[in-house]
XYZ file of C-alpha atoms in Angstrom:
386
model
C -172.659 2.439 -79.266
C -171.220 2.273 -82.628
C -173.304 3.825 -85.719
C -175.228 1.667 -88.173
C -173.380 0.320 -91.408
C -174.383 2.756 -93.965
C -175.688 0.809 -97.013
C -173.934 -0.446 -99.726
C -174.467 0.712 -103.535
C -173.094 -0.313 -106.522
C -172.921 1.948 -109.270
C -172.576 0.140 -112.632
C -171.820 2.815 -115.784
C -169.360 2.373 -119.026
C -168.800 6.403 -118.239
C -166.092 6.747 -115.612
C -167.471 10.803 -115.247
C -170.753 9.494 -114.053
C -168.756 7.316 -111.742
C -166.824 9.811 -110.047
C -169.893 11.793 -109.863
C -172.001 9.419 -108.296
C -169.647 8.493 -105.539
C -169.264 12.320 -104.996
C -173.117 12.587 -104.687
C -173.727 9.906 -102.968
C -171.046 8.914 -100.414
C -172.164 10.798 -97.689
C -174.889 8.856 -97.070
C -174.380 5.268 -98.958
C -171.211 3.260 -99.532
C -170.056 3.327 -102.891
C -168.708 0.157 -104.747
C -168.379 1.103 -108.829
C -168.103 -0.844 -111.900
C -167.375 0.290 -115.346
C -169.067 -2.640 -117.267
C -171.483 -5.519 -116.470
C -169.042 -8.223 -116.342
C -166.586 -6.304 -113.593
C -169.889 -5.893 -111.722
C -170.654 -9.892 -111.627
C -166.981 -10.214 -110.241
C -167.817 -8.249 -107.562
C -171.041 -9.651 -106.580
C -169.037 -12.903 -106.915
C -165.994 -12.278 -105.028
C -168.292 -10.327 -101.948
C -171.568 -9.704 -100.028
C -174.014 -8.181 -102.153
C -174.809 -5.055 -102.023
C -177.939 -3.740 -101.023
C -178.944 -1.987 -104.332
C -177.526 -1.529 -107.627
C -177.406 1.167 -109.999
C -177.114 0.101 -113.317
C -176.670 1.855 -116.497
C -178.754 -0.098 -119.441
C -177.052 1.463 -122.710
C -173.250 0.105 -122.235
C -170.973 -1.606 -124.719
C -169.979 -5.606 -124.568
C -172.653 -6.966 -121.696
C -175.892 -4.382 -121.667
C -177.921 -3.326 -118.781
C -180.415 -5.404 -119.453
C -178.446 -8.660 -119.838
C -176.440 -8.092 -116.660
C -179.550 -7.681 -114.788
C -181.123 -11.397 -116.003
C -177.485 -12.127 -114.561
C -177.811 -10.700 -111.665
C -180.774 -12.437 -111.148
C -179.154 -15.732 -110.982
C -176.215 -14.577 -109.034
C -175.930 -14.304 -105.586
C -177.736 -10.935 -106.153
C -181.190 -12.262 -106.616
C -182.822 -10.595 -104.340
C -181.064 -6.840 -104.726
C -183.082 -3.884 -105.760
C -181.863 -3.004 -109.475
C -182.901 0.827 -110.124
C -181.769 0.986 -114.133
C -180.100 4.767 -114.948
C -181.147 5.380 -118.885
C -181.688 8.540 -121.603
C -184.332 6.063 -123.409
C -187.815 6.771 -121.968
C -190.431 5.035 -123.739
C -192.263 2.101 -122.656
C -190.546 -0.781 -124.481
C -187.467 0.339 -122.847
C -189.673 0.273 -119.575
C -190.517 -3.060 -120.247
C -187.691 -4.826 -121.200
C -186.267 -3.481 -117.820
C -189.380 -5.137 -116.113
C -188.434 -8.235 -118.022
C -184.954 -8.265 -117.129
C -186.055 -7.988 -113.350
C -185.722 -4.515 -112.623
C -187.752 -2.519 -109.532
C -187.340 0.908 -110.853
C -186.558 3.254 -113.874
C -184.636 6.871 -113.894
C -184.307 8.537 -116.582
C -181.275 11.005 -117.347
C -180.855 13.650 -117.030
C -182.252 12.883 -113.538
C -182.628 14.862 -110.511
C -180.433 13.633 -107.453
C -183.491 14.363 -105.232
C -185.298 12.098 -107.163
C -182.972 9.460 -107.498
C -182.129 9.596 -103.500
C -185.881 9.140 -103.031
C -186.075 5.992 -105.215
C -183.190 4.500 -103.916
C -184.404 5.275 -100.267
C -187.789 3.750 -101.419
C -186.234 0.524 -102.754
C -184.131 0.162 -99.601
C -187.677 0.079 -97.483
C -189.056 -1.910 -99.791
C -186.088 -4.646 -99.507
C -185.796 -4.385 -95.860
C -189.535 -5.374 -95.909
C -189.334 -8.233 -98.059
C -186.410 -9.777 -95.822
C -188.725 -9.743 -92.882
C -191.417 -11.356 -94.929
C -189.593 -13.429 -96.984
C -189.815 -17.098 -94.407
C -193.416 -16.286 -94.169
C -193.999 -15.795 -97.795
C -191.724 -18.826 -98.900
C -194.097 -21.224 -96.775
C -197.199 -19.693 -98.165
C -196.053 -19.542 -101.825
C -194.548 -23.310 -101.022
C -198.220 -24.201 -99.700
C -200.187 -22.834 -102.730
C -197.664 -24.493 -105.241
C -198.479 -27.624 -103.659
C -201.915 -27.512 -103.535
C -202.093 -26.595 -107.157
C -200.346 -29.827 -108.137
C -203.500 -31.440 -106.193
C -206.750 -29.264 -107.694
C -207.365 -29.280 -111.370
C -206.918 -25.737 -113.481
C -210.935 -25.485 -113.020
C -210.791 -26.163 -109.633
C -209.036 -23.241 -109.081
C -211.641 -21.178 -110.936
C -214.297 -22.802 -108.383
C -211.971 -21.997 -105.224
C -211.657 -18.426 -106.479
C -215.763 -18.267 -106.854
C -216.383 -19.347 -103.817
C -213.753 -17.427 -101.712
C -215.313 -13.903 -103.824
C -218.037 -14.681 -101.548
C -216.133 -13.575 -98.380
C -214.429 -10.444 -100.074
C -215.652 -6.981 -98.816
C -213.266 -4.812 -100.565
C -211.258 -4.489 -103.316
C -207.786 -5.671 -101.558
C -209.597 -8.480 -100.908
C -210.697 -9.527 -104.329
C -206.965 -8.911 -105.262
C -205.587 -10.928 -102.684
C -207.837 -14.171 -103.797
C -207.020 -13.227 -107.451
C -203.389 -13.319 -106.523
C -203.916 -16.770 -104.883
C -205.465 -18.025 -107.830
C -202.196 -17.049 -110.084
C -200.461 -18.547 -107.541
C -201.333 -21.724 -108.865
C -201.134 -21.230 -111.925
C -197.688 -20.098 -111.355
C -198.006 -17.089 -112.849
C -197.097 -13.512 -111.331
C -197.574 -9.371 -112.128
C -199.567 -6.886 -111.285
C -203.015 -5.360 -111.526
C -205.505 -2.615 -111.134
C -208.772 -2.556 -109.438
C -210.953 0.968 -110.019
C -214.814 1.856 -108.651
C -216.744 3.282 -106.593
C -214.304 2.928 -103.991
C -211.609 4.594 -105.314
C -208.386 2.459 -107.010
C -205.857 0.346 -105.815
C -202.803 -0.830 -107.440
C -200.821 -4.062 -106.287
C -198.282 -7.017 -106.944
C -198.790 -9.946 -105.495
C -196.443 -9.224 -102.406
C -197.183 -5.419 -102.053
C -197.769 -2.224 -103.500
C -196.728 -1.283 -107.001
C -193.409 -0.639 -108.619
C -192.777 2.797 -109.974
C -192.668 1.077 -112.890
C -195.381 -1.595 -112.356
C -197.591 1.237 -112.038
C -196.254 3.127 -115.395
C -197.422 -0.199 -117.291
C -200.416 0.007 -115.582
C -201.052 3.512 -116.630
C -199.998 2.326 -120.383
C -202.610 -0.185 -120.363
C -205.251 2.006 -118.640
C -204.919 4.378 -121.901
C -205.748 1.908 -124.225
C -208.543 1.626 -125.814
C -210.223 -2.014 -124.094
C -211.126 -3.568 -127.113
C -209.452 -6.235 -127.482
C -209.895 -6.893 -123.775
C -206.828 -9.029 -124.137
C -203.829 -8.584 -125.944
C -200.374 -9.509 -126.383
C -197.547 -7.412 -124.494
C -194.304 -8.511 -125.481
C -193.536 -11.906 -123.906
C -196.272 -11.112 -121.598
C -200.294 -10.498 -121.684
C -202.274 -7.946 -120.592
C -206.049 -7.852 -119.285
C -207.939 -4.795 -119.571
C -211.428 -5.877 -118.158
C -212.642 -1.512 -117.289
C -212.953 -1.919 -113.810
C -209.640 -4.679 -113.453
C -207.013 -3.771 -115.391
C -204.643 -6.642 -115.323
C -200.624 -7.491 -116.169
C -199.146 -11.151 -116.388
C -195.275 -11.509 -116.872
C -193.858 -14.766 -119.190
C -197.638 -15.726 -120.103
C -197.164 -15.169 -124.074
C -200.179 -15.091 -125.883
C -198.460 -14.809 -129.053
C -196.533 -18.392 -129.443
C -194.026 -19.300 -131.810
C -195.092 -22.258 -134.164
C -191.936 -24.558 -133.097
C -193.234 -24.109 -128.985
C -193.736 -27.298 -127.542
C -197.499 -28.161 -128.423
C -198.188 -29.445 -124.738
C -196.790 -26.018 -123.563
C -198.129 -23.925 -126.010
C -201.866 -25.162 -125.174
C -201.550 -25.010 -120.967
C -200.965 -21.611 -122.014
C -203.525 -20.920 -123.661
C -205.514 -22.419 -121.065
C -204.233 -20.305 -118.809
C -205.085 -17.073 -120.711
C -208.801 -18.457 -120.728
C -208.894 -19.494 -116.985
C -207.420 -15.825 -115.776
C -210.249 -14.260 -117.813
C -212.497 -16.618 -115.930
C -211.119 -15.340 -113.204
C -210.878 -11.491 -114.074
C -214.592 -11.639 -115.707
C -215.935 -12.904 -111.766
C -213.691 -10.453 -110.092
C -215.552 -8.033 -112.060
C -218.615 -8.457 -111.494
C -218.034 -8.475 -107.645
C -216.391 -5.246 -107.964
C -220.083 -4.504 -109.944
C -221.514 -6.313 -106.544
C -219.309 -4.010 -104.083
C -220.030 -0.433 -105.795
C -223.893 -0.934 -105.801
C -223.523 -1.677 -102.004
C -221.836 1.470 -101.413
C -224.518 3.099 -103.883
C -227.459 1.332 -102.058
C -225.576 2.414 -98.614
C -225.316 5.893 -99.911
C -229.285 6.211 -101.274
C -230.303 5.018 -97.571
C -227.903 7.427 -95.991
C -229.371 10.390 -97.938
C -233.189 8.696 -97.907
C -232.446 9.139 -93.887
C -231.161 12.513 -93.654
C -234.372 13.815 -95.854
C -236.577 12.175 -93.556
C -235.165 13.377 -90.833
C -235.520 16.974 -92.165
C -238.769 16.399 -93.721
C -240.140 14.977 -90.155
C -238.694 18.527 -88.465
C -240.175 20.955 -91.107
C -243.157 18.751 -90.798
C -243.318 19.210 -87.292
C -243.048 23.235 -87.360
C -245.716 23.502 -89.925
C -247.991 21.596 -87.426
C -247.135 24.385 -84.873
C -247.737 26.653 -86.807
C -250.968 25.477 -88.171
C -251.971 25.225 -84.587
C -251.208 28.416 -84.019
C -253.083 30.049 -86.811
C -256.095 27.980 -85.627
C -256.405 29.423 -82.536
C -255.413 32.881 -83.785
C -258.407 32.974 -86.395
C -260.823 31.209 -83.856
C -259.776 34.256 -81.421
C -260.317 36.951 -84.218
C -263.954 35.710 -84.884
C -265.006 35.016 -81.857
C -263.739 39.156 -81.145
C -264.950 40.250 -83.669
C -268.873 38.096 -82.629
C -268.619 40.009 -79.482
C -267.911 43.405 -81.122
C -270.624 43.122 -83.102
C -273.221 42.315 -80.767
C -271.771 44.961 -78.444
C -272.395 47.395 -81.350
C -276.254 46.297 -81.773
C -277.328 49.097 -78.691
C -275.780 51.517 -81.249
C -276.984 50.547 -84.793
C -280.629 50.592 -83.824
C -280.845 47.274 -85.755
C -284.481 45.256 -85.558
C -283.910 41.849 -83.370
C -284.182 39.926 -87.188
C -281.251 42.148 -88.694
C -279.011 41.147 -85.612
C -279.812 37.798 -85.764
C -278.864 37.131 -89.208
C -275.798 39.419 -89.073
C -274.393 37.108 -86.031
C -275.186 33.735 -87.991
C -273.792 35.493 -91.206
C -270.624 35.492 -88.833
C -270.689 32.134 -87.018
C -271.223 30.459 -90.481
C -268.473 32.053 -91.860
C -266.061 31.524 -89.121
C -267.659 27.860 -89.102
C -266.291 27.198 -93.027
C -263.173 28.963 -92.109
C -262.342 26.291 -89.202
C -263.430 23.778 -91.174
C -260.771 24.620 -93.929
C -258.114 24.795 -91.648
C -259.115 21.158 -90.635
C -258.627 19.858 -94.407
C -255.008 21.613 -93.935
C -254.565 19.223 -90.655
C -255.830 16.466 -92.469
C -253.370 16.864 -95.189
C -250.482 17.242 -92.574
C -251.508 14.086 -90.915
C -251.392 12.361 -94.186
C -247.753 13.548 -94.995
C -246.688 12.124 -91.379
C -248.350 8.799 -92.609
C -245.865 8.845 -95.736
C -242.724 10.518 -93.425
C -243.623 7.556 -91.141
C -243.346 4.919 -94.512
C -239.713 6.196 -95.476
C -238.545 6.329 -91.989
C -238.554 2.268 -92.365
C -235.896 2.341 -94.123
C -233.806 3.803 -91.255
């Protein structure tokens, strides 16, 4: 049985030492195609079967990184994983890789560990999408229709009533993720509570570097709750923190007026939408704090009821053990009468001295009964709640 096809990367760098090195580093477990520029690497995407990831080096003379990705994006390489290789760092460099269409960022010096891990991870992630990808063309085909049927505040009703259903926060992204569905709009966002935090796209789980603009925004102060990102806008709602690609809320004053004000309709519906995401995340968390009361309301009954329980025994106990004393120490006493030489009088008071006395003693071990029969009364409330 013959071996599998290892896969295929191309390596796209202006610096023919990085070349060599990568297909030294590399070749044992990938194939290695290599370009020196952008436009050799269109020729061979062009002239072959794509490869299934590229490397690609953003700082290069003639055609840049980022411009041969947007290419790549219309070639026959649409679909290939594009990990960019770059000594820039910050987050507009980050982002104009995410705008280009990239899935992942390395910075150099990088280790090979590292890289091997990412490419390995993008690999998965593209296998994965292939098996989807029928499934998730009829769906996405589906929703695109039926926004073409339902009005833009329709879909701010559908998404109301469908919160109604969610029980978790993968849920409420889901139905979120629907809802930008048709307003053909895509990214990413964050949901944090009670329940810990997710981060997702709207096919799966973050990009590395989905998630480092994520954990950009999350730093922000949220005031303004919206704000301009580039070509893009970001939501940061506390407990939702959200990312929309090619929705500008800064628009040039030459944009098409009809275009210019569906967007900004669209801004206002997805913070409908984010504001009643919200508050069922609110919803969710004081369900799990409700859940949480009860759980520990229950365990301190349950205690309560078994120290209750042993101090009843033990008040029985002492009942009887005090009865038994006096009623000993009665029949001493008359025993000892022959002896004192006591008149019949002096006897009989000194026995009703001690009756009386263990009478009142009884009596206030009673009130001690009564008062544990009144704290099974309240144990007996809470346990309701069980």
């Amino acid at each position: 049985m013959n071996a599998p096809a290892l896969p295929t990367l191309l390596v796209v760098d202006d610096s023919p030492d990085i070349l060599i090195l990568m297909e030294e580093l590399l070749s044992d477990q990938y194939n290695i195609k290599t370009a020196p520029g952008g436009v050799q690497a269109l020729e061979i995407i062009d002239s072959s079967s794509p490869p299934d990831l590229i490397l690609l080096d953003c700082m290069m003379p003639g055609m840049d990184g980022y411009e041969t990705c947007r290419k790549l994006r219309s070639s026959g390489a649409a679909g290939t994983p594009v990990i960019f290789l770059s000594a820039l760092s910050s987050i507009e460099e980050r982002l104009l890789g995410y705008s280009a269409g990239g899935d992942d960022y390395v910075c150099k010096p990088f280790e090979m560990p590292e890289l091997i891990a990412k490419i390995e991870r993008q690999l998965a992630v593209s296998a994965s999408k292939r098996e989807l990808g029928n499934q998730l063309n009829e769906a996405v085909n589906a929703v695109m229709s039926s926004a073409d049927m339902v009005g833009e505040v329709g879909v701010v009703l559908d998404f109301q009533r469908a919160l109604n259903a969610c029980s978790d926060y993968a849920g409420i992204a889901a139905q979120l993720f629907e809802s930008f569905e048709r307003y053909r709009l895509d990214g990413c966002i964050r949901i944090q509570g009670k329940a810990g935090s997710i981060s997702l796209n709207s096919k799966t789980s973050c990009t590395a570097l989905e998630l480092s603009i994520l954990d950009h925004l999350a730093a922000q102060k949220p005031d303004p709750r919206i704000r301009p990102f580039g070509p893009h806008t970001s939501f940061n709602f506390g407990s939702i923190i959200l990312f929309l690609r090619d929705l500008p809320m800064t628009r040039p004053a030459d944009m098409d007026p009809e275009l210019s004000e569906r967007y900004g309709r669209a801004i206002d519906n997805v913070a409908l939408l984010v504001e009643g995401a919200c508050t069922k995340v609110a919803a969710l968390d004081n369900e799990l704090a409700v859940r949480d009361l009860n759980a520990t309301v229950i365990n301190m009954v349950g205690m309560t009821r078994i120290a209750l329980a042993d101090i009843a025994a033990r008040n029985q106990e002492q009942s009887a053990e005090v009865q038994s004393l006096f009623e000993a120490l009665a029949k001493d006493v008359d025993d000892s009468y022959i002896h004192l030489g006591l008149a019949t009088q002096q006897e009989d008071f000194l026995s009703g001295l001690i009756k009386s006395y263990m009478t009142a003693v009884m009596q206030s071990l009673a009130k001690g009964r009564e008062t544990e029969s009144r704290l099974g009364q309240v144990i007996e409330q809470l346990g309701q709640l069980e």
